[in-house]
């Protein structure tokens, strides 16, 4: 899983480097796919429940599962990339949200709060804790910054499958769910918005957008719980 996730992180970094005004989102997908070929890994999302591309590119009010295509990135956009691979039987999964050129101060604040909430969640991934300690920590940071947590999507266990038990909501009271133990591997992934948390799915059957059109953000790491504590596998 360390190897799979290192590759996820490397490819995401390469794709992030391509982000600038005037780039088509399908160019980001092509880059991700090309890196998979070069490195001999399988893009985990392509074909997953019929998802057609290697990477998800979600812009502004799009929360997750945006499908790359001819759409052009423009200055001021907030772009979430979500990407996973399968390598040697194991999965890696990570997401990052990045600004295109100059973005609004609200966008910058949403980014910062969402990334901080991911690390607050990871800080609760410790032996003897309970799963929803992670959920609660994420929600506390996001709502403390004045933003909202998406309810309809969750983090997840990950390993020999992309999505394993347990589900990890990004909200709710602490102290519930499985006891956290050495050897667990979780994909922790806050999905947030600047307004109300309700979403709807576009006609493509995939793209989740906020109902009120407010900006959304998404950060994700695959994290292993070791004797030494939480180890972020999808970070370079
Ligand atoms: N990236 C999602 C996750 O983090 C899964 C994507 S599903 C796909 O769990 F079909 F869009 F690939
Ligand atoms: Co995930």
Coordinates of C-alpha atoms and ligand atoms in Angstrom, one line a residue:
X1 CA 0.0 0.0 0.0
X2 CA 3.0 2.3 0.6
X3 CA 4.1 1.7 -3.0
X4 CA 0.6 2.1 -4.5
X5 CA 0.1 5.4 -2.5
X6 CA 3.5 6.8 -3.3
X7 CA 2.6 6.4 -7.0
X8 CA -0.8 8.1 -6.4
X9 CA 1.0 11.0 -4.8
X10 CA 3.6 11.3 -7.6
X11 CA 1.0 11.2 -10.3
X12 CA -1.2 13.7 -8.6
X13 CA 1.8 16.0 -8.2
X14 CA 2.5 15.7 -12.0
X15 CA -1.2 16.5 -12.8
X16 CA -1.3 19.5 -10.4
X17 CA 1.7 20.9 -12.3
X18 CA -0.4 21.0 -15.4
X19 CA -3.1 23.1 -13.9
X20 CA -3.3 26.6 -15.4
X21 CA -5.9 28.7 -17.2
X22 CA -6.8 27.3 -20.7
X23 CA -6.1 23.7 -20.0
X24 CA -8.8 21.2 -20.8
X25 CA -9.8 18.9 -18.0
X26 CA -9.3 15.9 -20.3
X27 CA -5.7 16.9 -20.7
X28 CA -5.3 16.2 -16.9
X29 CA -7.0 12.8 -17.4
X30 CA -4.7 12.0 -20.3
X31 CA -1.6 12.9 -18.2
X32 CA -2.8 10.7 -15.3
X33 CA -3.5 7.8 -17.6
X34 CA -0.1 8.2 -19.4
X35 CA 1.7 8.2 -16.0
X36 CA -0.1 5.0 -15.1
X37 CA 1.1 3.3 -18.2
X38 CA 4.6 4.5 -17.7
X39 CA 4.7 3.2 -14.1
X40 CA 2.8 0.0 -14.8
X41 CA -0.1 0.7 -12.5
X42 CA -3.9 0.4 -13.1
X43 CA -6.0 3.5 -12.7
X44 CA -8.4 2.5 -10.0
X45 CA -11.4 4.6 -10.9
X46 CA -11.6 3.9 -14.7
X47 CA -14.4 1.3 -15.0
X48 CA -15.3 1.5 -11.3
X49 CA -19.1 1.2 -11.4
X50 CA -18.8 2.4 -15.0
X51 CA -16.9 5.6 -14.2
X52 CA -15.3 6.5 -17.6
X53 CA -12.0 8.2 -16.8
X54 CA -8.8 7.7 -14.7
X55 CA -9.2 10.8 -12.6
X56 CA -12.0 12.9 -11.2
X57 CA -11.8 16.7 -11.9
X58 CA -14.4 18.7 -10.0
X59 CA -14.6 22.5 -10.5
X60 CA -16.0 25.1 -8.1
X61 CA -19.5 24.0 -7.0
X62 CA -18.7 20.5 -8.1
X63 CA -17.9 18.5 -5.0
X64 CA -16.7 15.1 -6.4
X65 CA -16.8 12.8 -9.4
X66 CA -16.5 15.5 -12.1
X67 CA -15.8 13.7 -15.4
X68 CA -12.9 15.2 -17.4
X69 CA -13.8 16.5 -20.8
X70 CA -13.3 19.5 -23.1
X71 CA -14.1 22.1 -20.4
X72 CA -11.3 24.7 -20.0
X73 CA -9.9 25.7 -16.6
X74 CA -10.0 29.4 -16.0
X75 CA -8.3 31.8 -13.6
X76 CA -10.3 31.9 -10.3
X77 CA -11.5 28.3 -10.5
X78 CA -11.1 25.9 -7.6
X79 CA -10.2 22.5 -8.9
X80 CA -10.4 19.2 -7.0
X81 CA -8.5 16.2 -8.3
X82 CA -9.3 12.8 -7.0
X83 CA -7.1 9.9 -8.1
X84 CA -6.4 6.2 -7.2
X85 CA -4.4 3.3 -8.5
X86 CA -4.1 -0.4 -8.0
X87 CA -0.6 -1.7 -7.8
X88 CA 0.5 -5.3 -6.9
X89 CA -3.0 -6.0 -5.6
X90 CA -3.3 -3.0 -3.4
X91 CA -5.1 0.3 -3.8
X92 CA -4.0 3.9 -3.2
X93 CA -6.4 6.9 -3.1
X94 CA -5.9 10.6 -2.6
X95 CA -7.4 14.0 -3.4
X96 CA -6.3 17.6 -3.5
X97 CA -8.0 20.9 -4.2
X98 CA -5.9 23.6 -5.9
X99 CA -6.6 27.2 -7.1
X100 CA -6.3 28.2 -10.7
X101 CA -4.5 31.5 -10.7
X102 CA -5.9 34.0 -8.2
X103 CA -9.0 32.8 -6.4
X104 CA -11.4 34.5 -4.1
X105 CA -10.6 34.9 -0.4
X106 CA -13.6 32.6 0.4
X107 CA -12.0 30.0 -1.9
X108 CA -8.6 30.3 -0.1
X109 CA -10.3 30.0 3.3
X110 CA -12.3 26.9 2.2
X111 CA -9.1 25.3 0.9
X112 CA -7.2 25.9 4.1
X113 CA -10.0 24.8 6.4
X114 CA -10.6 21.6 4.4
X115 CA -6.9 20.6 4.4
X116 CA -6.7 21.4 8.1
X117 CA -9.7 19.3 8.8
X118 CA -8.0 16.4 7.0
X119 CA -5.0 16.6 9.2
X120 CA -7.2 17.1 12.3
X121 CA -9.0 13.8 11.3
X122 CA -5.7 12.0 10.8
X123 CA -4.5 13.2 14.2
X124 CA -7.4 11.2 15.7
X125 CA -6.4 8.0 13.9
X126 CA -4.6 6.5 16.9
X127 CA -4.6 3.2 18.7
X128 CA -7.4 2.9 21.2
X129 CA -9.5 5.7 19.7
X130 CA -12.8 5.2 18.0
X131 CA -13.5 5.7 14.3
X132 CA -15.9 8.6 14.7
X133 CA -13.2 10.6 16.7
X134 CA -11.9 11.2 13.1
X135 CA -15.4 12.2 11.9
X136 CA -15.9 14.6 14.8
X137 CA -12.5 16.2 14.4
X138 CA -13.1 16.9 10.7
X139 CA -16.5 18.5 11.4
X140 CA -15.2 20.6 14.2
X141 CA -12.6 22.2 12.1
X142 CA -14.8 22.7 9.0
X143 CA -17.7 24.1 10.9
X144 CA -15.5 26.1 13.2
X145 CA -14.2 27.9 10.0
X146 CA -17.8 28.7 9.0
X147 CA -18.1 26.1 6.3
X148 CA -20.2 22.9 5.8
X149 CA -19.5 19.2 5.6
X150 CA -21.0 17.1 2.8
X151 CA -23.2 14.3 4.3
X152 CA -23.8 12.0 1.3
X153 CA -20.2 11.0 0.7
X154 CA -17.8 9.4 3.2
X155 CA -14.2 8.2 3.7
X156 CA -13.6 4.5 3.7
X157 CA -11.4 1.6 4.5
X158 CA -9.0 0.7 1.7
X159 CA -6.7 -2.2 0.9
X160 CA -7.2 -5.0 -1.5
X161 CA -10.4 -3.1 -2.6
X162 CA -10.8 0.6 -3.3
X163 CA -13.7 0.9 -0.9
X164 CA -13.7 -1.3 2.2
X165 CA -15.5 -1.1 5.6
X166 CA -15.7 1.0 7.6
X167 CA -17.4 4.1 6.1
X168 CA -16.1 7.3 7.6
X169 CA -18.6 10.1 7.8
X170 CA -17.1 13.6 8.1
X171 CA -19.5 14.6 10.8
X172 CA -21.1 13.3 14.0
X173 CA -20.4 12.6 17.6
X174 CA -17.0 11.1 18.7
X175 CA -16.5 7.9 20.5
X176 CA -18.5 5.6 18.2
X177 CA -17.7 2.9 15.7
X178 CA -14.8 0.4 15.6
X179 CA -11.9 0.7 17.9
X180 CA -8.8 1.9 16.0
X181 CA -6.1 -0.7 15.8
X182 CA -2.6 -1.1 14.3
X183 CA -2.8 -2.4 10.8
X184 CA -5.9 -0.5 9.8
X185 CA -5.7 1.5 6.5
X186 CA -8.2 4.3 5.9
X187 CA -8.9 6.8 3.2
X188 CA -9.9 9.9 5.1
X189 CA -11.5 12.5 2.9
X190 CA -13.3 15.6 4.0
X191 CA -15.6 17.0 1.3
X192 CA -16.8 20.5 2.2
X193 CA -18.7 23.5 0.9
X194 CA -19.0 27.2 1.5
X195 CA -22.8 27.1 1.9
X196 CA -25.4 24.4 2.6
X197 CA -24.3 20.7 2.5
X198 CA -27.1 19.4 0.3
X199 CA -25.9 18.1 -3.1
X200 CA -27.4 16.8 -6.3
X201 CA -26.1 14.7 -9.1
X202 CA -25.9 16.1 -12.6
X203 CA -27.4 14.4 -15.7
X204 CA -24.1 12.7 -16.4
X205 CA -24.9 10.4 -13.5
X206 CA -21.7 11.2 -11.7
X207 CA -20.9 14.9 -11.0
X208 CA -22.0 15.9 -7.5
X209 CA -22.7 19.6 -7.1
X210 CA -23.8 21.7 -4.2
X211 CA -27.5 22.5 -4.6
X212 CA -27.0 26.1 -3.7
X213 CA -24.1 26.5 -6.1
X214 CA -21.6 27.2 -3.3
X215 CA -17.9 26.4 -3.7
X216 CA -16.7 22.9 -2.7
X217 CA -13.4 21.4 -1.7
X218 CA -12.0 17.9 -1.2
X219 CA -8.8 16.6 0.4
X220 CA -8.0 12.9 0.9
X221 CA -5.1 10.8 2.1
X222 CA -4.7 7.1 2.5
X223 CA -3.3 6.6 6.0
X224 CA -2.0 3.5 7.8
X225 CA -2.1 3.0 11.6
X226 CA 1.3 1.7 12.7
X227 CA 3.0 1.0 16.0
X228 CA 4.5 4.5 15.7
X229 CA 1.1 6.1 14.9
X230 CA -0.6 7.3 11.8
X231 CA 1.5 7.1 8.7
X232 CA 0.3 9.1 5.7
X233 CA 0.9 6.8 2.7
X234 CA -0.2 9.1 -0.1
X235 CA 2.2 12.0 0.7
X236 CA 5.5 12.4 -1.1
Ligands
LIG1 N1 -12.3 8.9 -5.4 C1 -13.5 8.3 -4.7 C2 -13.0 8.0 -3.4 O1 -12.2 8.7 -2.9 C3 -13.9 7.2 -5.5 C4 -14.1 7.6 -6.9 S1 -15.3 6.6 -7.6 C5 -15.2 6.9 -9.2 O2 -13.4 7.1 -2.7 F1 -15.9 6.0 -9.7 F2 -15.4 8.1 -9.5 F3 -14.0 6.6 -9.5
LIG2 CO1 -11.5 7.7 -1.4

